[in-house]
Short mmCIF file of C-alpha atoms in Angstrom, two decimals:
data_model
loop_
_atom_site.label_atom_id
_atom_site.label_comp_id
_atom_site.label_asym_id
_atom_site.label_seq_id
_atom_site.Cartn_x
_atom_site.Cartn_y
_atom_site.Cartn_z
CA MET A 1 -107.77 -117.05 16.01
CA VAL A 2 -105.86 -120.30 15.36
CA GLU A 3 -105.85 -119.73 11.61
CA ALA A 4 -104.58 -116.18 11.94
CA TYR A 5 -102.02 -116.64 14.70
CA GLY A 6 -101.31 -120.39 14.80
CA ARG A 7 -98.30 -120.24 12.51
CA PRO A 8 -96.45 -117.34 14.19
CA VAL A 9 -97.20 -118.75 17.64
CA PHE A 10 -95.87 -122.16 16.55
CA ASN A 11 -92.71 -120.55 15.14
CA LEU A 12 -92.24 -118.55 18.33
CA ALA A 13 -92.64 -121.70 20.46
CA LEU A 14 -90.37 -123.72 18.17
CA ARG A 15 -87.54 -121.17 18.33
CA MET A 16 -87.92 -120.73 22.07
CA THR A 17 -87.97 -124.45 22.92
CA GLY A 18 -85.90 -125.80 20.03
CA ASN A 19 -88.17 -128.83 19.79
CA PRO A 20 -91.17 -129.29 17.44
CA GLU A 21 -93.05 -131.60 19.82
CA ASP A 22 -92.69 -129.18 22.72
CA ALA A 23 -93.75 -126.36 20.40
CA ARG A 24 -96.86 -128.33 19.43
CA ASP A 25 -97.84 -128.75 23.08
CA LEU A 26 -97.12 -125.11 23.80
CA VAL A 27 -99.33 -123.92 20.95
CA GLN A 28 -102.26 -125.79 22.48
CA VAL A 29 -101.56 -124.34 25.92
CA VAL A 30 -101.27 -120.82 24.49
CA PHE A 31 -104.58 -120.92 22.60
CA VAL A 32 -106.50 -122.51 25.46
CA LYS A 33 -105.08 -119.79 27.76
CA ALA A 34 -105.96 -117.10 25.22
CA TYR A 35 -109.50 -118.47 25.01
CA GLU A 36 -109.81 -118.44 28.81
CA LYS A 37 -108.38 -114.94 29.12
CA LEU A 38 -110.24 -113.47 26.16
CA ASP A 39 -112.29 -111.31 28.54
CA SER A 40 -109.09 -109.66 29.78
CA PHE A 41 -108.12 -108.44 26.31
CA ASP A 42 -109.04 -104.79 26.60
CA GLY A 43 -108.36 -103.76 23.00
CA ARG A 44 -105.86 -101.07 24.01
CA SER A 45 -102.98 -103.06 22.56
CA ARG A 46 -103.18 -104.95 19.30
CA PHE A 47 -104.39 -108.53 19.44
CA PHE A 48 -101.16 -110.01 18.11
CA SER A 49 -99.10 -108.40 20.87
CA TRP A 50 -101.55 -109.77 23.44
CA ILE A 51 -101.36 -113.33 22.15
CA TYR A 52 -97.58 -113.16 21.60
CA ARG A 53 -97.21 -112.07 25.21
CA ILE A 54 -99.11 -115.17 26.33
CA ALA A 55 -96.91 -117.27 24.04
CA ILE A 56 -93.72 -115.71 25.37
CA ASN A 57 -94.79 -116.18 29.00
CA GLU A 58 -95.79 -119.79 28.43
CA SER A 59 -92.51 -120.46 26.59
CA LEU A 60 -90.52 -118.97 29.46
CA ASN A 61 -92.47 -121.08 31.97
CA PHE A 62 -91.86 -124.16 29.87
CA VAL A 63 -88.15 -123.49 29.43
CA SER A 64 -87.75 -122.85 33.15
CA ARG A 65 -89.61 -126.08 34.03
CA ARG A 66 -87.48 -128.03 31.55
CA LYS A 67 -84.31 -126.54 33.03
CA ARG A 68 -85.34 -127.68 36.49
CA LEU A 69 -86.13 -131.12 35.13
CA VAL A 70 -82.73 -131.42 33.47
CA GLU A 71 -81.06 -130.28 36.67
CA LEU A 72 -82.95 -132.93 38.63
CA ASP A 73 -82.26 -135.75 36.24
CA GLU A 74 -80.29 -135.33 33.04
CA GLU A 75 -81.59 -138.63 31.74
CA LEU A 76 -85.22 -137.58 31.84
CA VAL A 77 -84.85 -135.29 28.86
CA SER A 78 -83.40 -136.93 25.82
CA ASN A 79 -81.18 -134.89 23.57
CA ASP A 80 -81.95 -137.19 20.68
CA ARG A 81 -83.50 -135.39 17.77
CA THR A 82 -86.89 -136.57 16.63
CA PRO A 83 -87.46 -137.45 12.97
CA ASP A 84 -89.75 -134.39 12.75
CA GLU A 85 -87.01 -132.18 14.00
CA GLN A 86 -84.52 -133.61 11.55
CA ALA A 87 -86.96 -133.21 8.69
CA VAL A 88 -87.80 -129.57 9.28
CA SER A 89 -84.24 -128.43 9.72
CA GLY A 90 -81.44 -127.79 7.31
CA GLU A 91 -77.88 -127.79 8.61
CA GLU A 92 -77.78 -124.01 8.98
CA GLU A 93 -81.15 -123.90 10.70
CA ARG A 94 -80.06 -126.65 13.09
CA MET A 95 -76.93 -124.73 13.91
CA VAL A 96 -78.90 -121.55 14.61
CA GLN A 97 -81.43 -123.52 16.66
CA ALA A 98 -78.67 -125.08 18.76
CA ALA A 99 -76.90 -121.75 19.26
CA MET A 100 -80.21 -120.15 20.26
CA GLN A 101 -80.49 -122.67 23.08
CA ASP A 102 -77.13 -121.43 24.39
CA LEU A 103 -78.70 -118.01 25.04
CA THR A 104 -80.69 -117.26 28.16
CA PRO A 105 -84.47 -117.23 27.51
CA GLU A 106 -84.51 -113.42 27.90
CA TYR A 107 -82.02 -113.00 25.03
CA ARG A 108 -83.60 -115.76 23.00
CA GLN A 109 -87.02 -114.13 23.10
CA VAL A 110 -85.79 -110.82 21.66
CA ILE A 111 -84.07 -112.61 18.77
CA VAL A 112 -87.26 -114.57 18.10
CA LEU A 113 -89.53 -111.54 18.15
CA ARG A 114 -87.25 -109.36 16.02
CA HIS A 115 -85.76 -111.81 13.52
CA PHE A 116 -88.35 -114.55 13.20
CA LEU A 117 -91.59 -112.66 13.80
CA ASP A 118 -90.40 -109.33 12.34
CA LEU A 119 -91.70 -107.20 15.19
CA SER A 120 -90.47 -103.62 15.45
CA HIS A 121 -88.72 -102.45 18.60
CA VAL A 122 -91.89 -100.66 19.69
CA GLU A 123 -94.00 -103.77 19.15
CA MET A 124 -91.46 -105.84 21.04
CA GLY A 125 -91.67 -103.37 23.89
CA THR A 126 -95.44 -103.83 23.99
CA VAL A 127 -95.20 -107.63 23.98
CA LEU A 128 -92.46 -107.76 26.59
CA ARG A 129 -93.74 -104.79 28.59
CA LEU A 130 -90.33 -103.21 28.43
CA PRO A 131 -89.21 -99.72 27.40
CA GLU A 132 -88.00 -99.52 23.80
CA LYS A 133 -84.52 -98.57 24.98
CA THR A 134 -84.25 -101.74 27.08
CA VAL A 135 -85.49 -103.85 24.18
CA LYS A 136 -82.85 -102.36 21.90
CA SER A 137 -80.06 -102.84 24.38
CA ARG A 138 -81.12 -106.44 25.09
CA LEU A 139 -81.32 -107.15 21.38
CA HIS A 140 -77.79 -105.82 20.79
CA THR A 141 -76.37 -108.04 23.50
CA ALA A 142 -78.40 -111.02 22.30
CA ARG A 143 -76.99 -110.73 18.77
CA VAL A 144 -73.42 -110.50 20.02
CA ARG A 145 -73.96 -113.56 22.20
CA LEU A 146 -75.62 -115.48 19.40
CA ALA A 147 -72.70 -114.70 17.06
CA ASP A 148 -70.33 -115.92 19.81
CA ALA A 149 -72.40 -119.09 20.31
CA LEU A 150 -72.31 -119.83 16.58
CA ARG A 151 -68.57 -119.21 16.45
CA LYS A 152 -68.01 -121.57 19.39
CA ARG A 153 -69.87 -124.22 17.43
CA GLY A 154 -67.50 -123.69 14.53
CA TYR A 155 -70.01 -121.88 12.36
CA ALA A 156 -69.19 -118.57 10.71
CA PRO A 157 -72.39 -116.75 9.68
CA GLN A 158 -72.21 -115.48 6.10
CA MET B 1 -61.88 -103.98 21.24
CA ILE B 2 -64.61 -102.04 19.46
CA ASP B 3 -66.04 -98.94 21.03
CA ARG B 4 -69.52 -99.68 22.41
CA GLU B 5 -70.95 -96.75 20.51
CA TYR B 6 -69.79 -98.15 17.16
CA GLU B 7 -70.82 -101.65 18.10
CA ARG B 8 -74.31 -100.27 18.64
CA LEU B 9 -74.16 -98.21 15.48
CA ILE B 10 -73.23 -101.25 13.37
CA GLN B 11 -76.30 -103.07 14.65
CA ASP B 12 -78.56 -100.05 14.16
CA VAL B 13 -77.44 -99.76 10.54
CA LEU B 14 -77.94 -103.46 9.85
CA ASP B 15 -81.30 -103.36 11.62
CA GLY B 16 -82.51 -100.42 9.56
CA GLN B 17 -82.69 -98.18 12.61
CA ALA B 18 -79.94 -95.69 11.74
CA SER B 19 -80.37 -92.24 10.19
CA PRO B 20 -78.46 -91.28 7.00
CA ALA B 21 -76.11 -89.19 9.16
CA GLU B 22 -75.37 -92.18 11.39
CA ILE B 23 -74.72 -94.41 8.35
CA GLU B 24 -72.27 -91.85 7.03
CA ARG B 25 -70.52 -91.63 10.40
CA LEU B 26 -70.20 -95.41 10.60
CA ASN B 27 -68.81 -95.64 7.06
CA ALA B 28 -66.20 -93.02 7.88
CA TRP B 29 -65.19 -94.91 11.01
CA LEU B 30 -65.08 -98.28 9.22
CA ALA B 31 -62.75 -96.85 6.55
CA SER B 32 -60.02 -96.57 9.15
CA HIS B 33 -60.84 -99.52 11.46
CA GLU B 34 -60.10 -103.05 10.22
CA GLU B 35 -61.47 -104.52 13.44
CA GLY B 36 -64.74 -102.65 12.85
CA ARG B 37 -65.01 -103.99 9.30
CA THR B 38 -64.51 -107.55 10.57
CA ARG B 39 -67.24 -107.01 13.15
CA MET B 40 -69.53 -105.51 10.52
CA ARG B 41 -69.04 -108.56 8.24
CA GLU B 42 -69.67 -110.94 11.12
CA LEU B 43 -72.92 -109.24 12.14
CA GLU B 44 -74.00 -108.92 8.49
CA GLY B 45 -73.53 -112.68 8.28
CA LEU B 46 -75.60 -113.18 11.43
CA PHE B 47 -78.46 -111.03 10.10
CA ALA B 48 -78.38 -112.92 6.78
CA THR B 49 -78.30 -116.31 8.52
CA LEU B 50 -81.25 -115.42 10.74
CA HIS B 51 -83.11 -114.14 7.68
CA ARG B 52 -82.63 -117.51 5.96
CA VAL B 53 -84.12 -119.52 8.85
CA PRO B 54 -87.48 -120.64 7.44
CA PHE B 55 -90.84 -119.68 8.86
CA VAL B 56 -92.17 -123.17 9.57
CA GLU B 57 -95.68 -124.24 8.57
CA LEU B 58 -98.14 -125.21 11.28
CA PRO B 59 -97.88 -129.03 11.66
CA HIS B 60 -100.69 -131.00 10.08
CA GLY B 61 -103.62 -131.51 12.44
CA LEU B 62 -102.42 -129.04 15.05
CA ALA B 63 -105.12 -126.47 14.28
CA ASN B 64 -107.75 -129.18 14.83
CA ASP B 65 -106.09 -130.34 18.04
CA VAL B 66 -106.13 -126.76 19.33
CA GLN B 67 -109.78 -126.32 18.46
CA GLU B 68 -110.66 -129.60 20.17
CA ALA B 69 -108.71 -128.58 23.26
CA ILE B 70 -110.59 -125.28 23.37
CA ARG B 71 -113.96 -127.00 22.95
CA ALA B 72 -113.11 -129.45 25.73
CA ARG B 73 -112.07 -126.59 27.99
CA ALA B 74 -115.27 -124.73 27.18
CA ALA B 75 -117.33 -127.80 28.08
CA SER B 76 -115.48 -128.33 31.36
CA ARG B 77 -115.92 -124.65 32.26
CA VAL B 78 -119.67 -124.93 31.80
CA LYS B 79 -119.63 -127.92 34.17
CA THR B 80 -117.40 -126.19 36.71
CA LYS B 81 -119.62 -123.12 36.79
CA ALA B 82 -122.59 -125.32 37.60
CA GLY B 83 -120.73 -127.00 40.49
CA PHE B 84 -120.12 -126.01 44.10
CA SER B 85 -117.53 -123.35 44.73
CA PHE B 86 -116.20 -121.84 47.95
CA GLY B 87 -115.57 -118.71 45.90
CA LEU B 88 -119.32 -118.06 45.85
CA PHE B 89 -119.25 -117.21 49.55
CA LYS B 90 -118.06 -114.09 51.30
CA PRO B 91 -114.63 -114.29 53.04
CA ARG B 92 -116.12 -114.45 56.55
CA ILE B 93 -118.48 -117.27 55.62
CA ARG B 94 -115.63 -119.09 53.89
CA LEU B 95 -113.55 -118.77 57.04
CA ALA B 96 -116.42 -120.07 59.14
CA MET B 97 -116.86 -123.05 56.81
CA VAL B 98 -113.17 -123.89 56.98
CA PHE B 99 -113.30 -123.57 60.79
CA ALA B 100 -116.36 -125.84 60.95
CA ALA B 101 -114.67 -128.37 58.68
CA GLY B 102 -111.63 -128.32 60.97
CA ILE B 103 -113.81 -128.95 64.04
CA ALA B 104 -115.59 -131.81 62.27
CA ALA B 105 -112.29 -133.38 61.21
CA GLY B 106 -111.03 -133.07 64.79
CA VAL B 107 -114.15 -134.76 66.21
CA ILE B 108 -113.92 -137.62 63.69
CA GLY B 109 -110.19 -138.03 64.36
CA TRP B 110 -110.74 -138.03 68.12
CA GLY B 111 -113.59 -140.53 67.69
CA ALA B 112 -111.44 -142.83 65.58
CA LEU B 113 -108.53 -142.65 68.03
CA THR B 114 -110.65 -143.34 71.10
CA GLY B 115 -112.63 -146.11 69.41
CA ILE B 116 -115.99 -144.33 69.71
CA LEU B 117 -116.15 -144.18 65.93
CA LYS B 118 -115.07 -147.42 64.27
CA PRO B 119 -114.08 -147.10 60.61
CA GLU B 120 -115.38 -150.14 58.75
CA SER B 121 -113.34 -151.76 56.05
CA SER B 122 -115.28 -152.74 52.97
CA GLY B 123 -112.78 -155.48 52.26
CA ARG B 124 -112.91 -154.56 48.60
CA GLN B 125 -110.11 -153.79 46.19
CA PRO B 126 -108.28 -150.48 46.57
CA VAL B 127 -110.01 -147.56 44.94
CA VAL B 128 -108.50 -144.45 43.41
CA GLY B 129 -110.56 -141.45 42.41
CA ALA B 130 -113.38 -139.15 43.41
CA MET B 131 -116.58 -140.09 45.25
CA MET B 132 -118.89 -141.52 42.64
CA PRO B 133 -122.08 -143.57 42.70
CA THR B 134 -121.13 -147.23 42.55
CA THR B 135 -124.51 -148.65 41.63
CA PRO B 136 -126.00 -147.98 38.22
CA PRO B 137 -129.79 -147.56 38.05
CA ARG B 138 -131.93 -150.65 37.34
CA ALA B 139 -133.44 -149.09 34.23
CA GLY B 140 -131.98 -147.03 31.42
CA THR B 141 -128.58 -148.69 31.29
CA VAL B 142 -126.91 -149.97 28.15
CA SER B 143 -124.55 -152.91 28.43
CA ARG B 144 -122.19 -154.46 25.92
CA SER B 145 -119.58 -157.22 26.11
CA TRP B 146 -116.78 -157.89 23.69
CA SER B 147 -114.08 -160.47 23.54
CA ALA B 148 -111.10 -161.27 21.34
CA GLY B 149 -108.94 -164.16 22.48
CA SER B 150 -108.10 -163.67 26.15
CA LEU B 151 -109.14 -159.99 25.99
CA LYS B 152 -112.61 -159.47 27.40
CA ILE B 153 -114.39 -156.21 28.08
CA GLU B 154 -117.73 -155.70 29.76
CA SER B 155 -119.25 -152.25 29.66
CA LEU B 156 -122.20 -150.52 31.20
CA VAL B 157 -123.32 -147.00 30.51
CA TRP B 158 -126.01 -144.93 32.20
CA ARG B 159 -127.02 -141.37 32.77
CA ALA B 160 -127.38 -139.46 36.07
CA GLY B 161 -128.15 -135.76 36.08
CA ALA B 162 -126.02 -133.93 33.54
CA SER B 163 -123.45 -136.72 33.51
CA ARG B 164 -122.99 -139.89 31.55
CA TRP B 165 -121.39 -142.73 33.50
CA MET B 166 -119.51 -145.63 32.09
CA ARG B 167 -118.19 -148.74 33.76
CA LEU B 168 -115.63 -150.95 32.07
CA ARG B 169 -114.39 -154.28 33.31
CA VAL B 170 -111.19 -155.29 31.55
CA GLU B 171 -109.97 -158.87 31.58
CA GLY B 172 -107.01 -160.34 29.74
CA ALA B 173 -104.67 -157.50 30.74
CA PRO B 174 -102.17 -156.12 30.11
CA ALA B 175 -104.36 -154.24 27.68
CA ASP B 176 -104.79 -150.77 26.23
CA VAL B 177 -108.36 -149.53 26.03
CA GLU B 178 -108.99 -146.35 24.14
CA LEU B 179 -112.27 -144.44 24.30
CA ARG B 180 -112.93 -141.93 21.55
CA PHE B 181 -115.75 -139.43 21.61
CA ASP B 182 -116.80 -136.03 20.37
CA PRO B 183 -115.14 -133.52 22.75
CA VAL B 184 -117.97 -131.06 22.13
CA ALA B 185 -120.58 -133.57 23.27
CA LEU B 186 -118.70 -135.23 26.13
CA SER B 187 -116.12 -133.93 28.53
CA PRO B 188 -114.22 -136.33 30.85
CA ALA B 189 -114.84 -135.32 34.46
CA ALA B 190 -113.66 -138.11 36.76
CA VAL B 191 -112.26 -141.64 36.79
CA ARG B 192 -112.23 -144.29 39.47
CA GLN B 193 -110.06 -147.32 38.96
CA SER B 194 -109.99 -150.52 40.98
CA GLU B 195 -106.33 -151.12 40.16
CA PRO B 196 -104.01 -148.24 41.09
CA THR B 197 -101.33 -149.67 38.80
CA ALA B 198 -103.38 -148.84 35.70
CA ARG B 199 -102.52 -145.61 33.88
CA VAL B 200 -105.41 -143.44 32.72
CA VAL B 201 -104.74 -140.51 30.40
CA LEU B 202 -107.58 -138.03 29.89
CA GLY B 203 -107.60 -135.84 26.81
CA PRO B 204 -110.07 -133.93 24.69
CA GLY B 205 -112.03 -136.49 22.71
CA ARG B 206 -109.93 -139.37 23.99
CA ILE B 207 -109.25 -141.44 27.12
CA LEU B 208 -106.51 -144.03 27.16
CA ILE B 209 -106.54 -146.74 29.81
CA GLN B 210 -103.40 -148.83 30.12
CA ALA B 211 -104.41 -151.73 32.33
CA VAL B 212 -101.54 -153.77 33.74
CA SER B 213 -103.83 -156.31 35.41
CA PRO B 214 -107.59 -157.06 35.21
CA GLY B 215 -109.63 -154.25 36.71
CA GLU B 216 -112.70 -152.08 36.72
CA PHE B 217 -112.91 -148.45 35.65
CA THR B 218 -115.79 -146.09 36.30
CA LEU B 219 -115.81 -142.89 34.29
CA GLU B 220 -117.92 -139.77 34.48
CA PHE B 221 -118.45 -137.53 31.47
CA GLY B 222 -120.02 -134.10 31.46
CA GLU B 223 -122.67 -134.47 28.77
CA ARG B 224 -123.69 -131.68 26.43
CA THR B 225 -125.16 -133.74 23.61
CA ALA B 226 -127.09 -136.80 24.73
CA SER B 227 -126.99 -139.01 21.66
CA GLU B 228 -123.25 -139.18 20.98
CA PRO B 229 -121.82 -142.72 21.15
CA ILE B 230 -118.41 -143.61 22.58
CA GLN B 231 -116.06 -145.66 20.46
CA VAL B 232 -114.20 -148.38 22.34
CA ILE B 233 -110.94 -149.69 20.89
CA ALA B 234 -109.01 -152.29 22.85
CA ARG B 235 -105.75 -154.11 22.26
CA ALA B 236 -104.02 -156.87 24.19
CA GLY B 237 -101.09 -158.37 22.34
CA LYS B 238 -102.42 -159.55 18.99
CA ASN B 239 -106.03 -159.39 20.15
CA GLN B 240 -107.88 -156.29 19.10
CA LEU B 241 -111.50 -155.17 19.13
CA SER B 242 -113.42 -152.04 18.25
CA ASP B 243 -117.06 -151.07 18.62
CA ARG B 244 -119.36 -148.21 19.45
CA LEU B 245 -121.06 -147.93 22.79
CA PRO B 246 -124.36 -146.15 22.20
CA SER B 247 -125.77 -143.44 24.42
CA PRO B 248 -128.06 -144.74 27.24
#
């Protein structure tokens, strides 16, 4: 399970949180949860959509907890970049990562699923438990907002 | 301002979701709309940028960490299933038990307030943690002592039921004491510490005790494999020691 899905789940967590250390922790949480809930996987959906759903939900929980923490005390969460983070990112990737954090988690997750995990609209609908039409509409808005966020940061995508 | 329909169409084309007829319609519209062409270029750039973001490799050691976390969880679940659970009882019985507990708490509280029941102070150091046996058995215990400079550690380990117990007395604090063990064989279940200021971090295959002052720590492990030793690594300033504490 970890060998097959570890890498996509890590990438999903990394793009949702914007921080490699948080993504590391999230991957552990996701797989332990998946192990505990294995009995609830009924085989009607494909396994990847089941585990991605757990990953998305855990990422949303994490992001929401972090938001509350930042609201309570800005100093508790450092904005300093870790050496790991600096090492894995090129300038363009950093810019995208930063702009992604400007999106709400709901818009961020559709960008992640479509552009980083290459899921189709139908597959995204299964993971997010949303109608395909809603997924498509959310994805359109997310892209426009991401382009705006990049522009505001002085970056013109080419 | 671009018409919403064409905004959507631009994205559908770039996303590979448009039919040949839709592509043709968009091209015809773009031919006469400069604003549309600018938007198209911008979104093309966005798609290309997102495509260039690398798919990151799983960090080294993470797969192992995940597997250890799962093993530790599996071990703790086995222990939990064997333990007492209110969930085993029917709702009415659960309600009755809660009611009875409330009555008992009320009687004890009333007794304490009126002086009929006198709580006795042990006069010992403050204790944090679950109820645990404080006295190890006379036989079947393994004890070890180590020292390095001012750092001194006395340990005692014994078995009771399905648990392995360990008592550590740390002197020469502040000190960090790390216990390493096979998470499949041993699963940390409870800790009692004499000094509430000490920080104890439980993890799969690892317990870290950060003692600010001298103190005693009693630990319970759920035991699945009896013979596994526990490695003790301690540091206090420049003083460091490391040894294995064998199974009782």
